[in-house]
GROMACS .gro file of C-alpha atoms in nm:
model
  472
    1MET     CA    1  -0.026  -0.034   0.028
    2LYS     CA    2   0.145   0.313  -0.132
    3PRO     CA    3   0.033   0.663   0.070
    4THR     CA    4  -0.024   0.790  -0.283
    5ALA     CA    5  -0.355   0.545  -0.290
    6LEU     CA    6  -0.502   0.682   0.002
    7GLU     CA    7  -0.823   0.919   0.036
    8PRO     CA    8  -0.774   1.251   0.202
    9GLY     CA    9  -0.840   1.235   0.550
   10SER     CA   10  -0.807   0.881   0.639
   11PHE     CA   11  -0.462   0.889   0.749
   12VAL     CA   12  -0.258   1.131   0.989
   13THR     CA   13   0.067   1.288   0.935
   14PRO     CA   14   0.336   1.395   1.239
   15GLN     CA   15   0.337   1.761   1.055
   16GLN     CA   16  -0.030   1.806   1.186
   17PHE     CA   17   0.140   1.759   1.508
   18GLY     CA   18   0.442   1.986   1.426
   19ALA     CA   19   0.676   1.739   1.294
   20ALA     CA   20   0.990   1.947   1.078
   21GLY     CA   21   1.161   1.615   0.903
   22ASN     CA   22   1.458   1.783   0.857
   23GLY     CA   23   1.680   1.557   0.992
   24THR     CA   24   1.806   1.774   1.248
   25THR     CA   25   1.531   1.890   1.478
   26ASP     CA   26   1.357   1.626   1.734
   27ASP     CA   27   1.028   1.480   1.629
   28THR     CA   28   1.029   1.275   1.840
   29ALA     CA   29   0.660   1.425   1.992
   30ALA     CA   30   0.522   1.495   1.694
   31VAL     CA   31   0.569   1.176   1.539
   32GLN     CA   32   0.391   0.994   1.905
   33ALA     CA   33   0.109   1.220   1.927
   34ALA     CA   34  -0.008   1.139   1.527
   35ILE     CA   35   0.074   0.779   1.621
   36ASP     CA   36  -0.193   0.812   1.917
   37SER     CA   37  -0.446   0.995   1.750
   38VAL     CA   38  -0.528   0.687   1.550
   39VAL     CA   39  -0.672   0.476   1.875
   40GLY     CA   40  -0.985   0.422   1.817
   41ARG     CA   41  -1.047   0.493   1.432
   42GLY     CA   42  -1.102   0.094   1.357
   43ASP     CA   43  -0.922  -0.036   1.047
   44GLN     CA   44  -0.812   0.325   0.948
   45LYS     CA   45  -0.523   0.365   1.206
   46ILE     CA   46  -0.275   0.467   0.963
   47VAL     CA   47   0.027   0.709   1.002
   48VAL     CA   48   0.162   0.869   0.701
   49LEU     CA   49   0.561   1.013   0.697
   50PRO     CA   50   0.589   1.234   0.419
   51PRO     CA   51   0.916   1.301   0.220
   52GLY     CA   52   1.189   1.377   0.530
   53ALA     CA   53   1.384   1.231   0.784
   54TYR     CA   54   1.262   1.256   1.131
   55LEU     CA   55   1.499   1.231   1.413
   56ILE     CA   56   1.413   1.055   1.782
   57SER     CA   57   1.553   1.086   2.051
   58ALA     CA   58   1.349   0.805   2.247
   59PRO     CA   59   1.155   0.479   2.153
   60LEU     CA   60   0.825   0.547   1.973
   61ARG     CA   61   0.546   0.328   2.126
   62VAL     CA   62   0.249   0.174   1.880
   63SER     CA   63   0.031   0.004   2.160
   64SER     CA   64  -0.160  -0.303   2.239
   65ARG     CA   65  -0.466  -0.044   2.115
   66HIS     CA   66  -0.312   0.029   1.793
   67GLY     CA   67  -0.427  -0.319   1.627
   68ARG     CA   68  -0.374  -0.281   1.220
   69MET     CA   69  -0.196   0.048   1.259
   70LYS     CA   70  -0.029   0.092   0.960
   71LEU     CA   71   0.259   0.334   0.919
   72LEU     CA   72   0.354   0.388   0.590
   73GLY     CA   73   0.594   0.601   0.397
   74TYR     CA   74   0.709   0.662   0.028
   75GLY     CA   75   1.022   0.506   0.006
   76THR     CA   76   1.134   0.172  -0.142
   77MET     CA   77   1.402  -0.090  -0.037
   78ALA     CA   78   1.649   0.110  -0.220
   79THR     CA   79   1.525   0.416  -0.088
   80ARG     CA   80   1.503   0.684   0.231
   81THR     CA   81   1.251   0.894   0.107
   82SER     CA   82   1.069   0.844   0.478
   83GLN     CA   83   1.326   0.826   0.720
   84ILE     CA   84   1.328   0.741   1.079
   85SER     CA   85   1.690   0.867   1.197
   86LEU     CA   86   1.782   0.760   1.585
   87GLY     CA   87   2.075   0.772   1.776
   88PHE     CA   88   1.981   0.639   2.059
   89ASP     CA   89   2.072   0.235   2.217
   90GLY     CA   90   1.697   0.082   2.177
   91PRO     CA   91   1.441   0.031   1.932
   92ALA     CA   92   1.301   0.261   1.669
   93ILE     CA   93   0.960   0.163   1.755
   94GLN     CA   94   0.817  -0.104   2.024
   95TRP     CA   95   0.515  -0.252   1.863
   96GLU     CA   96   0.303  -0.420   2.067
   97GLY     CA   97  -0.072  -0.418   1.825
   98THR     CA   98  -0.129  -0.730   1.627
   99LEU     CA   99  -0.137  -0.733   1.241
  100GLY     CA  100   0.104  -0.433   1.233
  101HIS     CA  101   0.198  -0.282   0.863
  102VAL     CA  102   0.520  -0.078   0.774
  103GLU     CA  103   0.580  -0.013   0.451
  104GLY     CA  104   0.798   0.205   0.264
  105VAL     CA  105   1.033   0.338   0.572
  106ALA     CA  106   1.374   0.382   0.599
  107PHE     CA  107   1.498   0.325   0.990
  108VAL     CA  108   1.869   0.514   0.971
  109ALA     CA  109   2.146   0.506   1.271
  110VAL     CA  110   2.307   0.806   1.305
  111GLY     CA  111   2.666   0.808   1.432
  112GLN     CA  112   2.801   0.479   1.544
  113ARG     CA  113   2.577   0.094   1.588
  114THR     CA  114   2.532   0.007   1.924
  115SER     CA  115   2.419  -0.352   2.050
  116GLY     CA  116   2.046  -0.227   2.116
  117MET     CA  117   1.988  -0.063   1.804
  118ILE     CA  118   1.657  -0.198   1.649
  119GLY     CA  119   1.447  -0.111   1.392
  120VAL     CA  120   1.130  -0.221   1.525
  121LEU     CA  121   1.066  -0.463   1.841
  122VAL     CA  122   0.747  -0.609   1.799
  123LYS     CA  123   0.641  -0.766   2.144
  124LYS     CA  124   0.368  -0.742   2.391
  125SER     CA  125   0.326  -0.907   2.709
  126ALA     CA  126  -0.050  -1.028   2.682
  127ASN     CA  127  -0.192  -1.257   2.448
  128ALA     CA  128   0.214  -1.248   2.346
  129ASP     CA  129   0.155  -1.564   2.110
  130ASP     CA  130  -0.015  -1.372   1.830
  131MET     CA  131   0.136  -1.100   1.625
  132ASP     CA  132   0.153  -1.117   1.260
  133PHE     CA  133   0.337  -0.847   1.185
  134LEU     CA  134   0.403  -0.699   0.802
  135ALA     CA  135   0.720  -0.502   0.722
  136ALA     CA  136   0.721  -0.445   0.295
  137SER     CA  137   0.961  -0.214   0.103
  138CYS     CA  138   1.167  -0.122   0.405
  139ASN     CA  139   1.548  -0.005   0.437
  140PHE     CA  140   1.710  -0.092   0.749
  141THR     CA  141   2.070   0.057   0.760
  142SER     CA  142   2.302  -0.013   1.030
  143MET     CA  143   2.059  -0.119   1.240
  144GLN     CA  144   2.202  -0.413   1.523
  145VAL     CA  145   1.853  -0.569   1.439
  146ALA     CA  146   1.610  -0.460   1.189
  147VAL     CA  147   1.287  -0.655   1.294
  148ARG     CA  148   1.300  -0.869   1.653
  149GLN     CA  149   0.980  -0.980   1.702
  150GLU     CA  150   0.864  -1.255   2.021
  151GLY     CA  151   0.505  -1.431   1.895
  152ARG     CA  152   0.405  -1.619   1.606
  153GLY     CA  153   0.345  -1.445   1.244
  154LEU     CA  154   0.632  -1.242   1.040
  155TYR     CA  155   0.617  -1.142   0.710
  156PHE     CA  156   0.947  -0.991   0.651
  157ILE     CA  157   0.947  -0.872   0.211
  158GLN     CA  158   1.129  -0.678  -0.014
  159ASN     CA  159   1.360  -0.447   0.288
  160LEU     CA  160   1.667  -0.382   0.220
  161VAL     CA  161   1.899  -0.485   0.571
  162ALA     CA  162   2.236  -0.274   0.492
  163LEU     CA  163   2.590  -0.282   0.667
  164GLY     CA  164   2.381  -0.433   0.993
  165GLY     CA  165   2.390  -0.691   1.254
  166THR     CA  166   2.077  -0.909   1.239
  167GLY     CA  167   1.820  -0.890   0.958
  168VAL     CA  168   1.509  -1.062   1.110
  169GLU     CA  169   1.533  -1.208   1.463
  170VAL     CA  170   1.267  -1.456   1.574
  171SER     CA  171   1.244  -1.623   1.946
  172TRP     CA  172   0.916  -1.710   2.150
  173PRO     CA  173   0.773  -1.513   2.420
  174GLN     CA  174   0.881  -1.631   2.813
  175SER     CA  175   0.516  -1.546   2.923
  176GLY     CA  176   0.173  -1.389   2.804
  177VAL     CA  177   0.093  -1.654   2.544
  178GLU     CA  178  -0.272  -1.717   2.625
  179GLY     CA  179  -0.466  -2.030   2.492
  180GLY     CA  180  -0.395  -2.358   2.383
  181GLY     CA  181  -0.387  -2.590   2.096
  182PRO     CA  182  -0.300  -2.395   1.789
  183HIS     CA  183  -0.182  -2.099   2.024
  184VAL     CA  184   0.141  -2.302   2.162
  185PRO     CA  185   0.390  -2.496   2.082
  186PRO     CA  186   0.439  -2.728   1.852
  187TYR     CA  187   0.195  -2.576   1.667
  188GLY     CA  188   0.179  -2.258   1.816
  189LEU     CA  189   0.542  -2.145   1.650
  190ARG     CA  190   0.438  -2.077   1.320
  191LYS     CA  191   0.374  -1.834   0.976
  192TRP     CA  192   0.684  -1.710   0.886
  193MET     CA  193   0.729  -1.541   0.506
  194ILE     CA  194   1.101  -1.416   0.475
  195THR     CA  195   1.107  -1.333   0.080
  196GLY     CA  196   1.269  -1.135  -0.199
  197ASN     CA  197   1.532  -0.921   0.077
  198HIS     CA  198   1.838  -0.780   0.042
  199PHE     CA  199   2.066  -0.873   0.293
  200HIS     CA  200   2.424  -0.658   0.235
  201THR     CA  201   2.684  -0.740   0.500
  202PRO     CA  202   2.535  -0.826   0.730
  203THR     CA  203   2.805  -0.903   1.050
  204ASP     CA  204   2.556  -1.209   1.226
  205PHE     CA  205   2.338  -1.451   1.018
  206ALA     CA  206   2.056  -1.228   0.807
  207ILE     CA  207   1.713  -1.479   0.998
  208LYS     CA  208   1.765  -1.622   1.361
  209PHE     CA  209   1.508  -1.823   1.512
  210HIS     CA  210   1.589  -1.880   1.902
  211GLY     CA  211   1.432  -1.947   2.267
  212GLU     CA  212   1.219  -2.265   2.257
  213SER     CA  213   1.450  -2.546   2.328
  214ASP     CA  214   1.192  -2.803   2.208
  215GLY     CA  215   1.299  -2.677   1.804
  216GLN     CA  216   0.957  -2.686   1.693
  217PHE     CA  217   1.013  -2.345   1.466
  218ARG     CA  218   0.789  -2.433   1.190
  219GLY     CA  219   0.592  -2.308   0.874
  220ALA     CA  220   0.870  -2.056   0.713
  221ILE     CA  221   0.903  -1.956   0.371
  222ILE     CA  222   1.288  -1.825   0.370
  223THR     CA  223   1.323  -1.718  -0.017
  224ASP     CA  224   1.478  -1.593  -0.303
  225ASN     CA  225   1.693  -1.374  -0.045
  226LEU     CA  226   2.036  -1.222  -0.171
  227LEU     CA  227   2.332  -1.158   0.064
  228ASP     CA  228   2.612  -1.018  -0.090
  229ILE     CA  229   2.915  -1.045   0.105
  230GLY     CA  230   2.648  -1.193   0.302
  231ARG     CA  231   2.843  -1.453   0.523
  232ARG     CA  232   2.512  -1.625   0.694
  233LEU     CA  233   2.142  -1.675   0.605
  234PHE     CA  234   2.017  -1.856   0.903
  235TRP     CA  235   2.068  -1.991   1.232
  236GLY     CA  236   1.818  -2.148   1.455
  237SER     CA  237   1.589  -2.418   1.512
  238LEU     CA  238   1.325  -2.512   1.184
  239THR     CA  239   1.110  -2.773   1.105
  240ASN     CA  240   0.849  -2.817   0.841
  241SER     CA  241   0.993  -2.529   0.631
  242THR     CA  242   1.098  -2.423   0.312
  243ILE     CA  243   1.436  -2.279   0.231
  244ALA     CA  244   1.484  -2.195  -0.180
  245GLY     CA  245   1.560  -1.964  -0.421
  246ASN     CA  246   1.863  -1.734  -0.221
  247ILE     CA  247   2.199  -1.640  -0.351
  248VAL     CA  248   2.471  -1.620  -0.073
  249GLU     CA  249   2.778  -1.476  -0.222
  250ASN     CA  250   3.171  -1.423  -0.029
  251SER     CA  251   3.050  -1.623   0.259
  252SER     CA  252   3.383  -1.563   0.471
  253ARG     CA  253   3.582  -1.846   0.653
  254THR     CA  254   3.753  -1.621   0.851
  255ASP     CA  255   3.639  -1.419   1.155
  256GLY     CA  256   3.381  -1.142   1.075
  257TRP     CA  257   3.511  -0.775   1.017
  258ASP     CA  258   3.333  -0.740   1.338
  259GLY     CA  259   3.542  -1.023   1.571
  260THR     CA  260   3.235  -1.278   1.470
  261PRO     CA  261   3.354  -1.640   1.470
  262PRO     CA  262   3.291  -1.860   1.113
  263ALA     CA  263   3.006  -2.023   1.069
  264PRO     CA  264   2.785  -2.222   0.861
  265ILE     CA  265   2.547  -2.028   0.569
  266VAL     CA  266   2.270  -2.251   0.680
  267HIS     CA  267   2.322  -2.395   1.069
  268ILE     CA  268   1.961  -2.602   1.193
  269THR     CA  269   2.070  -2.607   1.523
  270SER     CA  270   1.724  -2.819   1.661
  271GLY     CA  271   1.400  -2.936   1.429
  272GLY     CA  272   1.580  -3.047   1.115
  273HIS     CA  273   1.255  -3.291   0.971
  274GLY     CA  274   1.033  -3.176   0.705
  275VAL     CA  275   1.282  -2.957   0.574
  276THR     CA  276   1.322  -2.852   0.201
  277ILE     CA  277   1.672  -2.686   0.098
  278SER     CA  278   1.596  -2.609  -0.280
  279GLY     CA  279   1.730  -2.434  -0.571
  280ASN     CA  280   1.996  -2.207  -0.382
  281HIS     CA  281   2.329  -2.125  -0.470
  282PHE     CA  282   2.577  -2.108  -0.122
  283GLY     CA  283   2.909  -2.023  -0.169
  284GLY     CA  284   3.222  -1.828  -0.167
  285PHE     CA  285   3.410  -1.630  -0.421
  286GLU     CA  286   3.598  -1.875  -0.629
  287VAL     CA  287   3.961  -1.842  -0.679
  288PRO     CA  288   4.091  -1.548  -0.851
  289PRO     CA  289   4.281  -1.557  -1.161
  290GLY     CA  290   4.664  -1.653  -1.084
  291GLY     CA  291   4.472  -1.974  -0.829
  292GLU     CA  292   4.604  -1.868  -0.531
  293TYR     CA  293   4.502  -1.639  -0.248
  294THR     CA  294   4.709  -1.355  -0.229
  295PRO     CA  295   4.674  -1.085   0.027
  296ASP     CA  296   4.598  -0.843  -0.187
  297TRP     CA  297   4.251  -1.051  -0.212
  298GLN     CA  298   4.195  -1.173   0.111
  299GLY     CA  299   3.962  -0.946   0.181
  300ILE     CA  300   3.753  -0.956  -0.139
  301TRP     CA  301   3.778  -1.366  -0.285
  302GLN     CA  302   3.600  -1.568   0.067
  303MET     CA  303   3.490  -1.904   0.131
  304GLY     CA  304   3.312  -2.003   0.426
  305GLU     CA  305   3.368  -2.300   0.620
  306ARG     CA  306   3.078  -2.487   0.555
  307ALA     CA  307   2.735  -2.446   0.348
  308VAL     CA  308   2.478  -2.628   0.520
  309VAL     CA  309   2.523  -2.797   0.870
  310PHE     CA  310   2.221  -2.977   1.085
  311GLY     CA  311   2.351  -2.972   1.433
  312PRO     CA  312   2.363  -3.267   1.613
  313ASP     CA  313   2.068  -3.157   1.826
  314ALA     CA  314   1.870  -3.190   1.521
  315ALA     CA  315   1.661  -3.445   1.452
  316VAL     CA  316   1.656  -3.465   1.070
  317HIS     CA  317   1.455  -3.719   0.884
  318HIS     CA  318   1.182  -3.664   0.575
  319THR     CA  319   1.398  -3.374   0.487
  320THR     CA  320   1.482  -3.324   0.123
  321ILE     CA  321   1.777  -3.111  -0.060
  322THR     CA  322   1.804  -3.035  -0.395
  323GLY     CA  323   1.882  -2.835  -0.724
  324ASN     CA  324   2.139  -2.632  -0.494
  325THR     CA  325   2.516  -2.524  -0.632
  326ILE     CA  326   2.719  -2.502  -0.337
  327SER     CA  327   3.068  -2.385  -0.416
  328TRP     CA  328   3.384  -2.273  -0.300
  329VAL     CA  329   3.403  -2.385   0.073
  330TRP     CA  330   3.663  -2.440   0.277
  331GLY     CA  331   3.546  -2.766   0.445
  332THR     CA  332   3.255  -2.956   0.417
  333PRO     CA  333   2.946  -2.806   0.212
  334LEU     CA  334   2.668  -3.004   0.358
  335HIS     CA  335   2.758  -3.208   0.689
  336VAL     CA  336   2.450  -3.351   0.892
  337GLU     CA  337   2.632  -3.370   1.249
  338GLY     CA  338   2.384  -3.653   1.387
  339SER     CA  339   2.200  -3.932   1.229
  340LEU     CA  340   1.975  -3.894   0.879
  341SER     CA  341   1.723  -4.089   0.757
  342ASP     CA  342   1.413  -4.117   0.513
  343SER     CA  343   1.535  -3.833   0.324
  344THR     CA  344   1.686  -3.740  -0.061
  345ILE     CA  345   1.981  -3.580  -0.130
  346THR     CA  346   1.977  -3.508  -0.557
  347ALA     CA  347   2.085  -3.303  -0.849
  348ASN     CA  348   2.292  -3.118  -0.650
  349THR     CA  349   2.608  -2.993  -0.800
  350PHE     CA  350   2.951  -2.918  -0.508
  351GLU     CA  351   3.231  -2.720  -0.674
  352GLY     CA  352   3.556  -2.639  -0.504
  353TRP     CA  353   3.504  -2.785  -0.180
  354ASN     CA  354   3.764  -2.857   0.055
  355GLN     CA  355   3.974  -2.604  -0.033
  356SER     CA  356   4.149  -2.675   0.290
  357GLY     CA  357   4.295  -3.045   0.199
  358THR     CA  358   4.182  -3.165   0.516
  359ALA     CA  359   4.114  -3.525   0.536
  360GLY     CA  360   3.793  -3.681   0.641
  361GLU     CA  361   3.620  -3.417   0.516
  362ALA     CA  362   3.313  -3.483   0.215
  363ALA     CA  363   3.122  -3.266   0.009
  364VAL     CA  364   2.821  -3.456   0.224
  365ARG     CA  365   2.947  -3.601   0.536
  366ILE     CA  366   2.665  -3.799   0.775
  367ASP     CA  367   2.815  -3.876   1.119
  368GLY     CA  368   2.560  -4.067   1.224
  369ASP     CA  369   2.346  -4.349   1.025
  370ALA     CA  370   2.234  -4.288   0.695
  371THR     CA  371   1.914  -4.495   0.711
  372ARG     CA  372   1.649  -4.482   0.398
  373VAL     CA  373   1.854  -4.190   0.204
  374SER     CA  374   1.903  -4.167  -0.135
  375LEU     CA  375   2.182  -3.986  -0.261
  376THR     CA  376   2.100  -3.961  -0.645
  377GLY     CA  377   2.241  -3.751  -0.970
  378ASN     CA  378   2.440  -3.509  -0.761
  379ALA     CA  379   2.766  -3.347  -0.936
  380PHE     CA  380   3.077  -3.390  -0.733
  381GLY     CA  381   3.378  -3.197  -0.790
  382GLU     CA  382   3.739  -3.326  -0.685
  383ASN     CA  383   3.850  -3.313  -0.347
  384PRO     CA  384   4.204  -3.211  -0.284
  385ALA     CA  385   4.225  -3.461   0.005
  386GLY     CA  386   4.176  -3.740  -0.223
  387GLU     CA  387   3.917  -3.889  -0.058
  388PRO     CA  388   3.519  -3.996  -0.161
  389PRO     CA  389   3.298  -3.715  -0.151
  390ILE     CA  390   3.021  -3.902   0.049
  391ARG     CA  391   3.118  -4.028   0.406
  392VAL     CA  392   2.873  -4.233   0.644
  393GLY     CA  393   3.046  -4.240   1.000
  394GLY     CA  394   2.808  -4.493   1.089
  395SER     CA  395   2.633  -4.760   0.838
  396LEU     CA  396   2.436  -4.691   0.512
  397ARG     CA  397   2.091  -4.847   0.588
  398GLN     CA  398   1.891  -4.927   0.298
  399GLY     CA  399   1.953  -4.654   0.051
  400SER     CA  400   2.115  -4.557  -0.240
  401VAL     CA  401   2.384  -4.392  -0.396
  402VAL     CA  402   2.313  -4.359  -0.821
  403GLY     CA  403   2.358  -4.143  -1.044
  404ASN     CA  404   2.615  -3.935  -0.934
  405THR     CA  405   2.950  -3.778  -1.094
  406TYR     CA  406   3.300  -3.805  -0.893
  407ALA     CA  407   3.613  -3.830  -0.928
  408GLY     CA  408   3.748  -4.147  -0.836
  409SER     CA  409   3.684  -4.529  -0.781
  410SER     CA  410   3.468  -4.491  -0.515
  411PRO     CA  411   3.161  -4.220  -0.462
  412LEU     CA  412   3.150  -4.338  -0.096
  413VAL     CA  413   3.328  -4.455   0.242
  414ALA     CA  414   3.080  -4.550   0.544
  415GLY     CA  415   3.087  -4.762   0.874
  416GLY     CA  416   2.933  -5.040   0.713
  417VAL     CA  417   2.664  -5.065   0.443
  418GLU     CA  418   2.313  -5.262   0.476
  419GLY     CA  419   2.083  -5.358   0.197
  420ALA     CA  420   2.218  -5.041   0.006
  421HIS     CA  421   2.274  -4.991  -0.400
  422ILE     CA  422   2.582  -4.847  -0.511
  423GLU     CA  423   2.635  -4.757  -0.820
  424LEU     CA  424   3.010  -4.677  -0.935
  425LEU     CA  425   3.134  -4.490  -1.254
  426PRO     CA  426   3.292  -4.747  -1.525
  427CYS     CA  427   3.618  -4.861  -1.327
  428LYS     CA  428   3.747  -5.220  -1.285
  429THR     CA  429   3.627  -5.498  -1.082
  430SER     CA  430   3.905  -5.504  -0.874
  431ASP     CA  431   3.846  -5.126  -0.774
  432LEU     CA  432   3.570  -5.246  -0.583
  433PRO     CA  433   3.582  -5.139  -0.241
  434ALA     CA  434   3.614  -5.417   0.041
  435PRO     CA  435   3.361  -5.623   0.101
  436ALA     CA  436   3.396  -5.587   0.487
  437GLY     CA  437   3.116  -5.471   0.706
  438LEU     CA  438   2.884  -5.473   0.371
  439THR     CA  439   2.580  -5.703   0.418
  440GLY     CA  440   2.332  -5.781   0.147
  441ALA     CA  441   2.435  -5.488  -0.061
  442THR     CA  442   2.457  -5.436  -0.429
  443VAL     CA  443   2.695  -5.259  -0.633
  444VAL     CA  444   2.654  -5.158  -0.994
  445VAL     CA  445   2.948  -5.123  -1.222
  446THR     CA  446   3.098  -5.115  -1.580
  447ASP     CA  447   3.399  -5.204  -1.678
  448ALA     CA  448   3.695  -4.975  -1.770
  449ARG     CA  449   3.624  -5.098  -2.126
  450GLY     CA  450   3.253  -4.960  -2.169
  451GLN     CA  451   3.095  -5.323  -2.183
  452ARG     CA  452   2.718  -5.357  -1.983
  453PRO     CA  453   2.683  -5.325  -1.635
  454SER     CA  454   2.802  -5.602  -1.389
  455LEU     CA  455   2.639  -5.690  -1.064
  456ALA     CA  456   2.802  -5.742  -0.776
  457VAL     CA  457   2.681  -5.877  -0.434
  458SER     CA  458   2.836  -5.886  -0.082
  459ASP     CA  459   2.777  -6.170   0.167
  460GLY     CA  460   2.987  -5.984   0.422
  461THR     CA  461   3.297  -6.190   0.361
  462SER     CA  462   3.373  -6.178  -0.047
  463TRP     CA  463   3.244  -6.061  -0.379
  464LEU     CA  464   3.014  -6.247  -0.618
  465VAL     CA  465   3.089  -6.074  -0.913
  466SER     CA  466   2.871  -6.146  -1.271
  467PRO     CA  467   3.011  -6.137  -1.652
  468PRO     CA  468   2.877  -5.806  -1.799
  469GLY     CA  469   2.502  -5.844  -1.875
  470ARG     CA  470   2.429  -6.174  -1.639
  471PRO     CA  471   2.265  -6.154  -1.342
  472VAL     CA  472   2.505  -6.327  -1.016
   0.00000   0.00000   0.00000
């Protein structure tokens, strides 16, 4: 909604209460008066900020009586036409009304950014779970956090977050939650749409979900966001959600410019089931001309430590990871620090991974068991350590590793293989992995002369290998 579409008399402006909007006069009282004046106007609680810069010296408050209030400016994600300027350690707006809407407003720090600078703090004390807040076409510059919300329902669409700490930070209220059933975890933690945003040089994760130990943040759509010099997209709890179509370039392995430690691009710390990660490009920046990093380029060409990590507390099952391009990663691109089951990892491209050349790293690394997991149609670039691209620390059970391209004689190293199907690229039968630990496994190979496939079956002690084209 743009102010130009509004009927005269359907909104108020701070100028009606004495605002100067010149960037130097303190307009706190005038803007607050405009907000207070719309209480009791039903669905016509609309405050418009005409073009200008409104300097405030204390947080503005949108109370619980301001349900469905709109604060509208004339800007876009790329412009600061209607700007709120703050130079104090605190939120520009503390928003307590449900179904709030901010659009076309820029939030800009004056002077040095401090740890408490927040664009909009969405939080209330009574009926604290229901928020349903919308921020669209806004500009957040040099904020420690653009939007921090406690409660359910956030729509963060086509915003620019530049030169700040975190874009969106969501947590669950510790008190004031009313009702039961769909209002409380696990189902109560739902409804997040974060799409079409530009996160420019965030020093922390662009998106953080935290504060609830059961890992039940669910129903998130995190799509089509751009992080340039972005480092980190997501951290926290996530289930039954989609991360798709995002671009993250120049993610940094080294400490950030603010001293933050290395971290994955996507780090799912708990939950982890029913998650789809698809169509993303996650990576650092390719090695510059000449083939080596030099001190002159260290600040420009960067690569992340890892791309996607499911932490040891995540219960990862019924998860789909497909169609992603992951490039220029210092270590392991896709790392499940526990076990994985009933999931697919398909049609992904891994380029320039394990640039550290560390033994034990892999393009896909599962530290525990992999049960009923399909790894199909992936393109694995060469591992500088000379090891297979897939590593399972436990056993691969009732799964399949087929249709992948890779360098070397085998796609997989595992603690054990039971009832799985593994397809090798053309090789000699003598190149088959040793049968120890393989129980009821089948391996389909084509010999080095390009003849028809042979089928090898292990009984746990030896291979039974058929002639090309004949069954065992």
